[in-house]
Coordinates of C-alpha atoms in Angstrom, one line a residue:
M1 CA 18.5 5.4 2.6
T2 CA 19.4 8.9 3.9
H3 CA 17.8 8.3 7.3
P4 CA 19.0 6.1 10.2
W5 CA 16.8 3.1 9.3
H6 CA 18.2 -0.1 8.0
P7 CA 16.5 -3.4 7.1
I8 CA 16.1 -6.4 9.4
P9 CA 14.2 -9.7 9.1
G10 CA 10.9 -10.4 10.7
G11 CA 8.3 -8.4 8.8
I12 CA 5.2 -7.3 10.7
T13 CA 6.4 -9.1 13.9
A14 CA 9.9 -7.6 14.0
P15 CA 8.8 -4.8 16.5
R16 CA 8.7 -6.0 20.1
G17 CA 5.5 -7.3 21.5
F18 CA 3.7 -7.9 18.2
Q19 CA 2.4 -11.4 17.2
A20 CA 0.8 -12.6 14.0
A21 CA -0.5 -15.8 12.4
G22 CA -1.6 -17.1 9.0
V23 CA -3.4 -20.3 8.3
T24 CA -5.4 -22.2 5.7
A25 CA -9.0 -22.2 6.9
G26 CA -10.6 -23.2 3.6
L27 CA -11.9 -19.9 2.5
K28 CA -10.1 -20.1 -0.9
A29 CA -10.9 -22.9 -3.3
S30 CA -7.2 -23.0 -4.2
G31 CA -6.3 -24.3 -0.7
K32 CA -3.8 -21.6 -0.1
P33 CA -3.5 -19.7 3.2
D34 CA -6.5 -17.4 3.6
L35 CA -6.9 -16.3 7.3
S36 CA -4.5 -13.9 9.1
L37 CA -4.4 -12.3 12.5
L38 CA -2.2 -9.5 13.9
L39 CA -2.1 -8.8 17.6
A40 CA -0.6 -5.7 19.1
P41 CA 0.6 -5.2 22.7
E42 CA -1.6 -3.7 25.4
G43 CA -2.0 0.1 25.1
A44 CA -1.5 0.2 21.3
V45 CA -2.7 3.1 19.3
C46 CA -3.9 2.5 15.7
A47 CA -4.2 5.0 12.8
G48 CA -6.2 4.1 9.8
T49 CA -6.8 5.3 6.3
F50 CA -9.6 3.9 4.2
T51 CA -11.1 3.9 0.7
T52 CA -13.0 7.0 -0.3
S53 CA -15.3 5.0 -2.5
V54 CA -19.0 5.4 -1.6
V55 CA -19.3 1.7 -2.5
R56 CA -17.3 0.0 0.3
A57 CA -17.4 -3.1 2.4
A58 CA -19.0 -3.1 5.8
C59 CA -15.7 -4.0 7.4
V60 CA -14.2 -0.7 6.2
D61 CA -16.9 1.3 8.0
L62 CA -16.6 -0.9 11.1
C63 CA -12.9 -0.3 11.3
A64 CA -13.3 3.5 10.9
E65 CA -16.1 3.7 13.4
R66 CA -14.3 1.7 16.0
L67 CA -11.1 3.8 15.7
A68 CA -13.1 7.0 15.9
A69 CA -15.0 5.9 18.9
S70 CA -11.9 4.7 20.8
G71 CA -9.7 7.7 20.0
G72 CA -7.4 5.6 17.9
H73 CA -6.9 2.5 20.0
A74 CA -7.1 -1.2 18.9
R75 CA -5.4 -4.4 19.7
A76 CA -6.0 -6.8 16.8
V77 CA -7.0 -7.1 13.2
L78 CA -8.4 -10.2 11.5
T79 CA -8.1 -10.6 7.7
N80 CA -10.0 -13.0 5.6
S81 CA -8.9 -13.6 2.0
G82 CA -11.1 -14.9 -0.8
Q83 CA -14.3 -12.9 -0.2
A84 CA -14.5 -9.1 -0.2
N85 CA -17.8 -9.2 1.7
A86 CA -18.7 -6.0 -0.1
C87 CA -22.1 -5.3 -1.5
T88 CA -23.6 -8.1 0.5
G89 CA -26.3 -6.1 2.3
D90 CA -26.9 -6.4 6.0
R91 CA -25.1 -9.7 6.1
G92 CA -21.8 -7.9 5.5
L93 CA -21.9 -6.0 8.8
I94 CA -23.5 -8.9 10.7
D95 CA -20.7 -11.3 9.6
S96 CA -18.0 -8.7 10.4
L97 CA -19.4 -8.2 13.9
R98 CA -19.7 -12.0 14.5
A99 CA -16.1 -12.5 13.3
T100 CA -14.6 -9.8 15.5
Q101 CA -16.7 -10.9 18.5
A102 CA -15.4 -14.5 18.1
V103 CA -11.8 -13.2 17.9
A104 CA -12.3 -11.0 20.9
D105 CA -13.6 -13.9 22.9
R106 CA -10.6 -16.0 22.2
L107 CA -8.1 -13.2 23.0
G108 CA -9.8 -11.9 26.1
L109 CA -10.4 -8.5 24.4
A110 CA -13.4 -6.3 24.1
P111 CA -15.0 -6.6 20.6
E112 CA -14.4 -2.9 19.9
E113 CA -10.6 -3.6 20.2
V114 CA -10.7 -6.0 17.2
L115 CA -10.8 -4.8 13.6
I116 CA -11.5 -6.8 10.4
C117 CA -10.4 -6.5 6.8
S118 CA -11.7 -8.6 3.9
T119 CA -10.3 -9.1 0.4
G120 CA -11.5 -11.1 -2.6
V121 CA -14.4 -11.1 -5.0
I122 CA -17.0 -8.3 -4.6
G123 CA -20.5 -9.5 -3.8
V124 CA -19.3 -12.7 -2.2
P125 CA -20.0 -13.0 1.5
I126 CA -17.7 -14.8 4.0
P127 CA -18.5 -18.5 4.5
M128 CA -18.8 -17.9 8.3
G129 CA -18.8 -21.5 9.3
T130 CA -15.5 -22.0 7.6
L131 CA -14.1 -18.8 9.1
L132 CA -15.2 -19.5 12.6
A133 CA -13.9 -23.0 12.5
G134 CA -10.5 -21.6 11.5
L135 CA -10.2 -19.2 14.5
D136 CA -8.9 -21.7 17.1
P137 CA -6.0 -22.8 14.9
L138 CA -5.4 -19.2 13.9
V139 CA -5.1 -18.0 17.5
A140 CA -3.0 -21.1 18.5
A141 CA -0.6 -20.1 15.7
L142 CA 0.0 -16.6 17.0
S143 CA 3.8 -16.1 17.3
T144 CA 6.5 -13.4 17.2
E145 CA 8.0 -15.5 14.4
S146 CA 5.0 -15.7 12.1
G147 CA 5.2 -12.4 10.1
A148 CA 5.8 -14.3 6.9
A149 CA 2.9 -16.6 7.4
A150 CA 0.6 -13.6 8.1
A151 CA 1.8 -11.8 5.0
T152 CA 1.1 -14.8 2.8
A153 CA -2.4 -15.4 4.2
I154 CA -3.7 -12.0 3.1
L155 CA -2.9 -12.4 -0.6
T156 CA -5.3 -12.9 -3.5
T157 CA -3.9 -12.5 -7.0
D158 CA -0.5 -11.4 -5.8
L159 CA 2.4 -13.4 -7.1
V160 CA 4.6 -12.5 -4.1
A161 CA 4.2 -11.7 -0.4
K162 CA 5.1 -8.1 0.5
Q163 CA 6.8 -7.4 3.8
I164 CA 9.6 -5.4 5.3
A165 CA 11.1 -4.4 8.7
L166 CA 13.5 -1.6 9.6
E167 CA 15.2 -0.6 12.8
A168 CA 17.1 2.5 13.9
D169 CA 18.8 3.9 17.0
L170 CA 16.8 6.9 18.1
G171 CA 18.5 8.7 21.0
G172 CA 20.2 5.5 22.2
R173 CA 17.0 3.5 21.9
N174 CA 16.4 0.7 19.4
V175 CA 13.1 1.2 17.5
R176 CA 11.7 -1.1 15.0
I177 CA 9.0 -0.7 12.3
G178 CA 7.4 -3.7 10.4
G179 CA 4.9 -3.9 7.6
M180 CA 3.0 -6.1 5.2
A181 CA 0.6 -5.5 2.4
K182 CA -1.3 -7.1 -0.4
G183 CA -2.4 -5.8 -3.8
S184 CA -1.9 -6.6 -7.4
G185 CA -5.0 -5.5 -9.3
M186 CA -7.7 -2.9 -8.7
I187 CA -5.0 -0.5 -7.5
H188 CA -5.5 3.2 -7.8
P189 CA -5.8 4.1 -4.1
N190 CA -7.2 7.4 -2.8
M191 CA -6.5 6.6 0.8
A192 CA -3.9 3.8 1.2
T193 CA -3.5 0.5 -0.5
M194 CA -5.6 -2.6 -1.1
L195 CA -4.7 -3.9 2.3
G196 CA -1.7 -2.8 4.4
Y197 CA -0.6 -3.1 8.0
L198 CA 2.3 -1.5 9.9
S199 CA 3.7 -2.2 13.4
C200 CA 6.0 0.0 15.5
D201 CA 7.4 -0.6 19.0
A202 CA 7.6 3.0 20.0
G203 CA 4.8 4.7 21.8
V204 CA 3.3 7.8 20.1
P205 CA 0.2 9.8 21.0
A206 CA -2.7 8.8 18.9
E207 CA -3.2 12.1 17.2
V208 CA 0.5 12.5 16.4
W209 CA 0.6 8.9 15.0
Q210 CA -2.5 9.5 12.8
A211 CA -0.9 12.7 11.3
M212 CA 2.3 10.8 10.6
V213 CA 0.5 8.0 8.9
R214 CA -1.6 10.3 6.7
R215 CA 1.5 12.1 5.5
A216 CA 3.3 8.8 4.9
V217 CA 0.3 7.4 3.0
D218 CA 0.2 10.4 0.7
R219 CA 3.9 9.8 -0.2
S220 CA 3.5 6.1 -0.7
F221 CA 0.2 4.2 -1.2
N222 CA -1.6 7.3 -2.6
S223 CA 1.2 7.6 -5.1
I224 CA 0.8 4.2 -6.8
T225 CA -1.5 2.9 -9.6
V226 CA -1.8 -0.3 -11.5
D227 CA -5.1 -0.1 -13.4
G228 CA -7.0 3.0 -12.3
D229 CA -9.5 1.2 -10.2
T230 CA -10.0 2.0 -6.5
S231 CA -11.1 -1.0 -4.4
T232 CA -14.2 -1.2 -2.2
N233 CA -12.0 -2.6 0.6
D234 CA -8.9 -0.4 0.7
T235 CA -7.6 -0.2 4.2
F236 CA -4.3 0.7 5.9
L237 CA -3.9 0.2 9.6
A238 CA -0.8 1.2 11.5
F239 CA -0.2 0.1 15.1
A240 CA 2.2 1.7 17.6
A241 CA 2.9 0.4 21.1
G242 CA 5.7 0.7 23.6
E243 CA 7.5 3.2 25.7
L244 CA 6.7 6.7 24.6
L245 CA 9.2 8.2 22.2
S246 CA 10.6 11.6 22.9
H247 CA 9.2 14.2 20.5
E248 CA 12.6 15.2 19.2
H249 CA 12.7 11.8 17.4
Y250 CA 9.3 12.2 15.7
E251 CA 10.9 13.4 12.4
A252 CA 13.2 10.3 12.3
L253 CA 10.3 8.0 13.2
E254 CA 8.2 9.4 10.4
A255 CA 11.1 8.9 7.9
G256 CA 11.0 5.2 8.9
L257 CA 7.3 5.0 8.6
T258 CA 7.4 6.6 5.1
A259 CA 10.3 4.3 4.1
V260 CA 8.3 1.2 5.1
S261 CA 5.2 2.5 3.4
Q262 CA 7.0 3.3 0.2
H263 CA 8.7 -0.1 0.0
L264 CA 5.3 -1.8 0.3
A265 CA 3.7 0.5 -2.2
K266 CA 6.4 0.0 -4.8
A267 CA 6.1 -3.8 -4.2
I268 CA 2.4 -3.6 -5.0
A269 CA 3.1 -1.6 -8.2
R270 CA 5.8 -4.0 -9.3
D271 CA 3.5 -7.0 -8.7
G272 CA 0.7 -5.5 -10.7
E273 CA -1.3 -8.1 -12.6
G274 CA 0.5 -9.0 -15.7
A275 CA 3.3 -6.4 -15.1
T276 CA 6.8 -6.9 -16.4
C277 CA 8.4 -3.8 -14.9
L278 CA 8.0 -1.0 -12.3
I279 CA 7.5 2.5 -13.6
E280 CA 8.7 5.4 -11.4
V281 CA 7.7 8.9 -12.5
Q282 CA 9.6 11.8 -10.9
A283 CA 7.9 15.2 -11.4
Q284 CA 9.7 18.5 -10.6
G285 CA 9.1 22.2 -10.9
A286 CA 5.5 22.4 -10.0
A287 CA 4.2 25.1 -7.6
D288 CA 3.9 22.6 -4.7
D289 CA 4.5 19.0 -3.9
A290 CA 0.8 18.1 -4.2
G291 CA 0.7 19.4 -7.8
A292 CA 3.9 17.5 -8.6
R293 CA 2.5 14.2 -7.1
A294 CA -0.7 14.7 -9.2
I295 CA 1.3 15.0 -12.4
A296 CA 3.4 12.0 -11.6
R297 CA 0.4 9.9 -10.7
T298 CA -1.5 10.9 -13.8
V299 CA 1.5 9.9 -16.0
C300 CA 1.8 6.6 -14.1
G301 CA -1.9 5.9 -14.6
S302 CA -2.1 6.6 -18.3
S303 CA -3.0 3.5 -20.2
L304 CA -1.2 4.8 -23.3
V305 CA 2.0 5.4 -21.3
K306 CA 1.8 2.0 -19.7
C307 CA 1.2 0.3 -23.1
A308 CA 4.1 2.2 -24.6
V309 CA 6.5 1.1 -21.8
H310 CA 5.3 -2.5 -22.2
G311 CA 6.0 -2.3 -26.0
R312 CA 9.4 -0.7 -25.4
D313 CA 8.2 2.3 -27.5
P314 CA 9.8 5.7 -26.4
N315 CA 6.7 7.5 -27.5
W316 CA 7.3 10.5 -25.3
G317 CA 4.2 12.5 -26.6
R318 CA 2.0 10.2 -24.5
I319 CA 3.9 11.2 -21.3
V320 CA 3.6 15.0 -21.8
A321 CA 0.0 14.6 -22.9
A322 CA -0.8 12.8 -19.7
A323 CA 1.0 15.4 -17.6
G324 CA -1.1 18.1 -19.3
R325 CA -4.4 16.6 -18.1
A326 CA -3.4 16.3 -14.5
G327 CA -5.3 19.4 -13.5
V328 CA -2.1 21.2 -12.5
P329 CA -1.1 24.4 -14.3
F330 CA 2.3 24.6 -15.8
A331 CA 4.0 26.3 -18.9
A332 CA 4.3 23.8 -21.7
D333 CA 7.3 25.7 -23.1
L334 CA 9.3 24.9 -20.0
V335 CA 8.9 21.1 -20.1
A336 CA 11.9 18.9 -20.0
L337 CA 11.7 15.1 -20.1
W338 CA 14.0 12.1 -19.6
L339 CA 13.7 8.3 -19.9
G340 CA 16.5 7.2 -17.6
E341 CA 19.6 9.0 -18.9
H342 CA 18.0 9.7 -22.3
Q343 CA 16.7 13.3 -22.6
L344 CA 13.8 13.6 -25.0
M345 CA 12.7 17.2 -24.5
A346 CA 14.0 20.5 -23.4
A347 CA 12.2 23.9 -23.1
G348 CA 9.1 22.3 -24.5
Q349 CA 10.8 21.2 -27.7
P350 CA 11.8 17.7 -28.9
L351 CA 15.4 16.7 -28.9
A352 CA 17.2 14.3 -31.1
F353 CA 17.8 11.0 -29.2
D354 CA 19.0 7.5 -29.8
R355 CA 15.6 5.8 -30.2
A356 CA 17.1 2.3 -30.2
A357 CA 18.9 2.9 -27.0
A358 CA 15.9 4.4 -25.4
S359 CA 13.8 1.4 -26.4
T360 CA 16.4 -0.9 -24.9
Y361 CA 16.2 1.1 -21.7
L362 CA 12.5 0.4 -21.5
Q363 CA 13.3 -3.2 -21.2
S364 CA 14.7 -2.5 -17.7
D365 CA 13.2 -4.0 -14.6
T366 CA 12.6 -0.4 -13.3
V367 CA 11.8 2.4 -15.8
I368 CA 12.4 5.9 -14.5
I369 CA 10.6 8.9 -16.2
R370 CA 11.7 12.3 -15.1
L371 CA 9.6 15.3 -16.0
V372 CA 10.4 18.9 -15.2
V373 CA 7.5 21.3 -15.7
G374 CA 8.9 24.6 -14.5
D375 CA 11.0 26.2 -11.8
G376 CA 8.7 25.7 -8.8
A377 CA 9.8 24.0 -5.6
G378 CA 7.2 21.2 -5.9
T379 CA 8.5 17.6 -6.3
G380 CA 6.6 14.4 -6.4
V381 CA 7.1 10.7 -7.2
A382 CA 4.6 8.1 -8.3
W383 CA 4.9 4.4 -9.1
G384 CA 3.0 2.1 -11.5
C385 CA 3.6 -0.7 -13.9
D386 CA 3.3 -1.5 -17.6
L387 CA 0.0 -2.8 -19.1
S388 CA 0.2 -6.1 -20.8
A389 CA -2.1 -8.5 -22.5
Q390 CA -1.8 -10.8 -19.5
Y391 CA -3.6 -8.2 -17.4
V392 CA -6.6 -8.5 -19.7
R393 CA -6.5 -12.3 -19.5
I394 CA -6.3 -12.3 -15.7
N395 CA -9.3 -10.0 -15.3
A396 CA -11.5 -11.0 -18.3
D397 CA -12.7 -14.2 -16.5
Y398 CA -11.9 -13.4 -12.9
T399 CA -15.0 -15.1 -11.5
T400 CA -15.5 -17.7 -14.1

C-alpha cells in the first residue's frame, strides 16, 4: 500500500464504538448463521449506494428513503440471509418496517435510525416469526469482538467470509476503518456490491462522507463483475462516527476507504460462483478514467474472455474485441496488450509469443491483463473471475 493504512484484526468492529452480532435464527434450511446486526455509536453518519435496477427489494427503497430524510444519519442495520424479500408485493415493505421497528424497540432507537438489508432467493418473503424470535438472541450477542460472526451471518452462496480492517495515524490520531461484504453470484453492480458495510471511527460531515463513499465505490464495487447480472438487493452502507477529523486528512481517509472497498470487491470477484482465479484488467491510455474503467469492466465481463481464461487459452482476440464494444472511442492501431509479462500485441498488430508459457500463466491464482488503448491520461482497473462449468451447475437448479 502506498498510503499510511495497514491491516489490523477485527473486521467491521475494529473501529472504536462499533458493535456487531451474527446468529443462527433458522432462516436458512442449511442451519447456517443467517441473521446479522451492526450497531454504530451515537451521532453516526451513514452514506449509502444502492442498486439502480427498477426491480428492487422494498428494503432498498426503505434504506434510501430513511437516509435521505435524515440527512445521512443512521445507527443500525439488520441483515437477514436466505430470503431476498424482493418482488413480494406490499408484504415486502410491511415486513421490513416490522423488522426495523422490532430492532429499534430493543435498542432504544427511533425506527428511522434502523436500516435493513435482505439477501437470498428473489420472490421469497422473510419468515417473520422466525426472524422476530431471533432478535433477542441477536441483540444479546452484540459485541465489539463479533465482527467475524456478523460477516459470516450475511453470506448466501459465498464460500468464504469477506472482512478487513485497516488503521492509520492521521495527524497524531489513530483512525480505523473496518468492512465486511457478501457476494458470489449475480454480481455486476451498478452502484456497489451485493451487500457491503463499512465502519469508521472518525467523524466526517455527512455530505463529505457521501461524496467519499461514491468515489470509492466507483473504484471498487462498481469495477467488479462475476456474471453480468445486477441484483435486486445491492446495497452498500458506510458508517462514520467519532471525533471530527480535520479536513487536511480527508484525502488520506478516502485512500483508506478506497483500500477497504477494493479489498472487499476483489474478494467478491475471487469468490465468484465456480471461479478458479481472479482476473484483473488494467486499462490505460483512454481519454479519461471513466472511459478506462468502462473498457476494463467490459473485458472482465466478457463471457468469451472468462471462458478462455478458465480454459487457459491465450486467445487475445477476445480481449481486444471486448474492449472495442465498451462504448469508448480509441484508435485500434495503437492497442498494446499483455497477459502478465507476455506481450501479445503492439501498435494494433499481433506479436509472436510463447503460447505454452502464456497458457501456463493463465493457471495463476490471479491473472492480470494489461491493455493500452492510446496515449490519453485515463487509467482504470476492473476485477472479475473465470467462467466454469461449476457456475452453470450452481445456478441451473438454484431453487430446486
